[in-house]
Short mmCIF file of C-alpha atoms and ligand atoms in Angstrom, two decimals:
data_model
loop_
_atom_site.label_atom_id
_atom_site.label_comp_id
_atom_site.label_asym_id
_atom_site.label_seq_id
_atom_site.Cartn_x
_atom_site.Cartn_y
_atom_site.Cartn_z
CA MET A 1 23.66 11.68 -5.31
CA ASN A 2 20.33 9.59 -5.96
CA ASN A 3 17.15 10.95 -6.18
CA ILE A 4 14.86 9.08 -3.88
CA SER A 5 11.13 11.84 -3.77
CA GLU A 6 11.55 11.05 -7.30
CA ASN A 7 11.78 7.87 -7.55
CA ILE A 8 8.68 7.44 -4.62
CA ASP A 9 6.29 10.22 -7.35
CA LYS A 10 7.02 8.06 -10.53
CA ILE A 11 6.65 4.66 -9.17
CA THR A 12 2.97 6.14 -7.06
CA GLN A 13 1.81 7.60 -10.05
CA LYS A 14 2.28 4.33 -11.90
CA MET A 15 0.25 2.51 -9.27
CA LYS A 16 -2.30 4.13 -9.27
CA ALA A 17 -2.62 4.36 -12.32
CA ALA A 18 -2.28 0.04 -12.34
CA ALA A 19 -4.61 0.67 -10.34
CA VAL A 20 -6.96 2.52 -12.14
CA ARG A 21 -6.42 0.59 -14.71
CA ALA A 22 -7.30 -2.87 -13.55
CA GLY A 23 -10.87 -0.38 -12.78
CA ARG A 24 -9.07 -1.03 -9.11
CA ASN A 25 -9.60 2.72 -6.02
CA GLU A 26 -6.39 3.65 -6.39
CA ASP A 27 -5.78 4.43 -2.45
CA ASP A 28 -6.51 0.15 -2.45
CA VAL A 29 -2.08 -0.62 -2.86
CA THR A 30 0.04 0.44 -0.56
CA LEU A 31 4.04 1.10 -1.49
CA VAL A 32 6.28 -0.33 0.95
CA ALA A 33 9.41 1.18 0.47
CA VAL A 34 11.98 -1.50 0.51
CA SER A 35 15.76 -0.41 2.51
CA LYS A 36 17.53 -3.05 3.86
CA THR A 37 21.57 -2.03 3.60
CA LYS A 38 19.92 1.24 3.30
CA PRO A 39 21.05 4.01 5.55
CA VAL A 40 18.79 5.73 7.51
CA GLU A 41 19.72 9.67 5.71
CA ASP A 42 17.91 7.97 2.98
CA LEU A 43 14.56 6.32 4.99
CA MET A 44 14.56 9.68 6.54
CA GLU A 45 14.26 11.52 2.95
CA ALA A 46 11.06 8.72 1.70
CA TYR A 47 10.02 9.60 5.48
CA ASN A 48 10.08 13.06 4.73
CA HIS A 49 8.48 12.96 1.53
CA GLY A 50 5.12 11.06 2.38
CA VAL A 51 6.25 7.38 3.17
CA ARG A 52 5.21 6.38 5.85
CA ASP A 53 5.05 2.01 4.81
CA PHE A 54 8.79 0.55 4.91
CA GLY A 55 10.08 -3.91 4.07
CA GLU A 56 12.97 -4.62 5.38
CA ASN A 57 14.73 -7.96 5.93
CA TYR A 58 17.20 -8.54 8.63
CA VAL A 59 16.27 -8.28 11.86
CA ASN A 60 19.13 -6.90 13.14
CA GLU A 61 18.64 -4.01 10.81
CA LEU A 62 14.99 -3.39 11.25
CA THR A 63 15.21 -3.84 15.72
CA ASP A 64 17.69 -0.77 14.91
CA LYS A 65 16.19 1.50 12.45
CA ILE A 66 12.90 0.78 14.42
CA GLU A 67 14.99 3.16 17.00
CA LYS A 68 16.01 5.55 14.58
CA MET A 69 13.34 6.12 12.51
CA PRO A 70 9.84 8.07 13.56
CA LYS A 71 7.50 5.94 15.97
CA ASP A 72 4.69 5.99 12.70
CA ILE A 73 6.43 4.39 10.69
CA ARG A 74 4.28 1.01 9.79
CA TRP A 75 7.20 -1.03 9.67
CA HIS A 76 6.23 -4.47 7.08
CA MET A 77 9.03 -8.23 7.89
CA ILE A 78 9.68 -9.06 4.81
CA GLY A 79 13.00 -11.70 4.93
CA HIS A 80 13.55 -15.23 6.03
CA LEU A 81 12.35 -15.68 9.84
CA GLN A 82 14.16 -18.20 12.03
CA THR A 83 12.92 -18.88 14.67
CA ASN A 84 15.00 -17.54 17.81
CA LYS A 85 14.75 -14.68 15.83
CA VAL A 86 11.21 -13.69 16.67
CA LYS A 87 11.74 -12.37 20.14
CA TYR A 88 13.19 -9.21 19.21
CA LEU A 89 10.52 -8.93 16.16
CA ALA A 90 7.43 -9.83 18.92
CA GLY A 91 5.11 -6.18 19.45
CA LYS A 92 7.68 -3.95 16.37
CA VAL A 93 6.93 -4.08 13.65
CA PHE A 94 3.04 -3.81 11.21
CA MET A 95 2.70 -7.11 10.04
CA ILE A 96 4.91 -9.47 9.28
CA HIS A 97 5.38 -11.30 5.38
CA SER A 98 7.27 -13.96 4.83
CA VAL A 99 5.21 -16.68 7.17
CA ASP A 100 6.32 -19.52 5.48
CA SER A 101 5.91 -22.31 7.73
CA VAL A 102 4.02 -23.94 10.66
CA LYS A 103 7.26 -23.82 12.84
CA LEU A 104 7.59 -19.59 12.94
CA ALA A 105 3.70 -18.93 12.55
CA LYS A 106 3.28 -20.83 15.75
CA GLU A 107 6.99 -19.51 17.27
CA ILE A 108 5.08 -16.36 16.31
CA SER A 109 2.07 -17.09 18.17
CA LYS A 110 4.23 -18.20 20.96
CA GLU A 111 6.01 -14.55 22.15
CA SER A 112 3.20 -13.05 21.04
CA VAL A 113 0.26 -14.32 23.27
CA LYS A 114 3.40 -14.01 25.56
CA LYS A 115 3.42 -9.61 25.01
CA ASP A 116 -0.51 -9.92 25.16
CA ILE A 117 -0.29 -9.04 21.72
CA VAL A 118 -2.34 -10.15 18.29
CA THR A 119 0.20 -10.15 15.33
CA LYS A 120 -0.49 -9.25 11.86
CA ILE A 121 0.58 -11.91 9.14
CA LEU A 122 0.87 -13.24 5.61
CA CYS A 123 1.24 -16.75 4.95
CA GLU A 124 3.95 -16.58 1.82
CA ILE A 125 3.31 -18.73 -0.95
CA ASN A 126 6.20 -20.11 -3.13
CA VAL A 127 3.68 -19.40 -6.44
CA ALA A 128 6.95 -20.02 -9.70
CA GLY A 129 7.84 -22.89 -7.30
CA GLU A 130 11.79 -21.79 -7.45
CA GLU A 131 14.00 -23.69 -5.73
CA SER A 132 15.88 -20.71 -4.09
CA LYS A 133 13.22 -19.82 -2.80
CA PHE A 134 11.12 -20.35 0.27
CA GLY A 135 7.96 -22.51 1.15
CA THR A 136 6.54 -24.78 -1.33
CA SER A 137 4.11 -24.05 -5.27
CA ASP A 138 1.42 -26.96 -4.34
CA LEU A 139 -1.04 -25.53 -3.16
CA ASP A 140 -2.74 -28.49 -1.64
CA ALA A 141 0.06 -28.46 0.23
CA ASN A 142 -0.31 -24.69 1.55
CA LEU A 143 -3.69 -25.62 2.23
CA GLU A 144 -2.61 -27.11 5.06
CA MET A 145 -0.01 -25.10 6.43
CA ILE A 146 -3.02 -21.93 6.60
CA LYS A 147 -5.93 -23.74 8.36
CA GLU A 148 -3.88 -25.08 11.14
CA ILE A 149 -1.59 -21.60 10.75
CA ALA A 150 -5.52 -19.82 10.92
CA LEU A 151 -5.85 -21.40 14.86
CA LEU A 152 -3.29 -19.64 16.21
CA PRO A 153 -3.97 -17.73 19.39
CA GLY A 154 -2.02 -14.16 19.22
CA ILE A 155 -1.79 -13.76 15.52
CA GLU A 156 -4.34 -12.39 12.28
CA LEU A 157 -3.19 -14.10 9.82
CA CYS A 158 -4.47 -10.76 7.04
CA GLY A 159 -3.58 -12.58 3.75
CA LEU A 160 -1.16 -14.16 1.36
CA MET A 161 3.11 -12.62 -0.43
CA THR A 162 5.02 -14.14 -2.46
CA ILE A 163 7.90 -13.24 -4.06
CA ALA A 164 7.63 -13.51 -8.04
CA PRO A 165 10.92 -14.85 -10.50
CA TYR A 166 13.41 -12.04 -11.37
CA THR A 167 12.54 -11.19 -14.70
CA PRO A 168 13.20 -8.77 -17.63
CA ASP A 169 9.96 -9.03 -18.44
CA ALA A 170 6.67 -8.04 -15.23
CA GLU A 171 3.81 -10.10 -18.33
CA SER A 172 5.52 -13.70 -17.06
CA ASN A 173 5.05 -13.30 -14.47
CA ARG A 174 0.90 -11.99 -14.43
CA GLN A 175 -0.17 -15.45 -14.11
CA TYR A 176 1.31 -16.20 -10.64
CA PHE A 177 0.30 -12.79 -9.18
CA LYS A 178 -2.90 -14.23 -10.58
CA THR A 179 -2.33 -17.93 -9.11
CA LEU A 180 -2.83 -16.11 -5.65
CA HIS A 181 -5.25 -13.97 -5.74
CA ASP A 182 -7.84 -17.02 -6.98
CA PHE A 183 -6.28 -18.62 -3.98
CA ALA A 184 -6.88 -16.63 -0.98
CA TYR A 185 -10.20 -15.12 -2.72
CA GLY A 186 -10.71 -19.34 -3.54
CA ARG A 187 -10.62 -22.04 -1.41
CA ALA A 188 -7.20 -19.74 0.70
CA ARG A 189 -10.21 -16.86 1.31
CA GLU A 190 -12.34 -18.55 4.98
CA TYR A 191 -8.71 -19.48 6.53
CA ILE A 192 -8.04 -15.47 5.93
CA LYS A 193 -9.33 -12.74 8.95
CA GLY A 194 -11.18 -10.02 6.55
CA LYS A 195 -10.96 -8.53 3.31
CA PRO A 196 -7.67 -10.40 1.91
CA VAL A 197 -4.19 -8.37 2.16
CA LEU A 198 -1.84 -9.74 -0.99
CA SER A 199 2.21 -8.10 -1.45
CA MET A 200 2.86 -9.21 -4.85
CA GLY A 201 5.34 -6.82 -6.79
CA MET A 202 8.96 -5.79 -7.01
CA SER A 203 10.67 -2.47 -8.65
CA GLY A 204 10.32 -4.37 -11.76
CA ASP A 205 6.41 -6.16 -12.15
CA TYR A 206 4.66 -3.79 -9.56
CA GLU A 207 2.90 -2.38 -12.13
CA VAL A 208 1.57 -5.59 -13.16
CA ALA A 209 0.90 -7.11 -9.66
CA THR A 210 -1.04 -4.08 -9.05
CA GLU A 211 -3.15 -4.79 -11.66
CA GLU A 212 -3.82 -8.30 -10.78
CA GLY A 213 -4.73 -6.98 -6.97
CA ALA A 214 -2.01 -6.22 -4.77
CA SER A 215 -1.97 -4.39 -0.98
CA TYR A 216 0.81 -3.74 -1.38
CA ILE A 217 3.66 -3.46 -3.31
CA ARG A 218 7.01 -3.64 -2.24
CA VAL A 219 10.05 -1.37 -3.90
CA GLY A 220 13.93 -1.80 -3.22
CA SER A 221 16.33 -0.30 -6.23
CA SER A 222 13.17 1.65 -7.40
CA ILE A 223 13.79 3.68 -4.68
CA PHE A 224 17.05 3.79 -2.72
CA GLY A 225 19.35 2.57 -5.93
CA GLU A 226 21.04 -1.26 -6.29
CA ARG A 227 21.94 -2.76 -3.23
CA VAL A 228 25.63 -2.91 -2.37
CA TYR A 229 26.13 -6.04 -0.04
CA ASN A 230 30.13 -5.98 0.14
CA LYS A 231 31.24 -2.82 1.63
C1 PLP B 301 14.62 -7.10 -0.96
C2 PLP B 301 13.54 -7.04 -1.74
C3 PLP B 301 12.78 -6.44 -2.32
C4 PLP B 301 12.38 -5.34 -2.96
O1 PLP B 301 12.70 -6.14 -4.08
P1 PLP B 301 13.50 -4.13 -5.06
O2 PLP B 301 13.87 -5.39 -6.94
O3 PLP B 301 14.46 -3.92 -4.99
O4 PLP B 301 11.64 -3.78 -5.76
C5 PLP B 301 11.31 -7.57 -2.55
N1 PLP B 301 10.91 -8.31 -1.61
C6 PLP B 301 11.31 -8.54 -1.61
C7 PLP B 301 10.78 -9.42 -0.14
C8 PLP B 301 12.46 -7.99 -1.18
O5 PLP B 301 13.42 -9.18 -0.37
#
């Protein structure tokens, strides 16, 4: 038995408190419930408790859940995306957080133009430079990528996303959230449409990320419980 509704309440409270602590408006940050590997029943419990933003990592699972879930959900693609899967996603998701190459952005652009839509995207920056993650921590290289992506038709570059290292010490990730924030509001600012959206913070560090300016926190296991991959 899990307590999805209770977990959502607790996390929402802590998220809003963190925003206020940092002098932000409590409505400037949104909880994205990361539901990968979880059954539709669990997502429905979150939905019935008021959640409208869901994050998924795998294209097949995401399109399957889109079919089965209510239509007023904002779906966030947060997982690594292969170019050959883009055609299944374009037009179905609210935002793609995980754009980590010009090649991928070009494919999203192409599919969006074909469908006559505009797809909202975030560029994923590997701020901590972890080798296991996609993208690079080199901000000069990232700026070049952002400049190219910003020019593509059919996409709207709304901001930046990062996945910080897994650590029991959330404070140690503060530097990475700060770096992403300062980059978005600094050198990358002119290539981003509107106020920069920052997607950062997960179960272990969403309060710190919120203090450093997160627009979306992506929280999975603290809502739905640990994931089991090899059933
Ligand atoms: C799985 C995942 C999350 C959620 O992680 P938790 O630690 O379970 O909260 C957030 N962001 C991304 C990109 C993920 O893949």
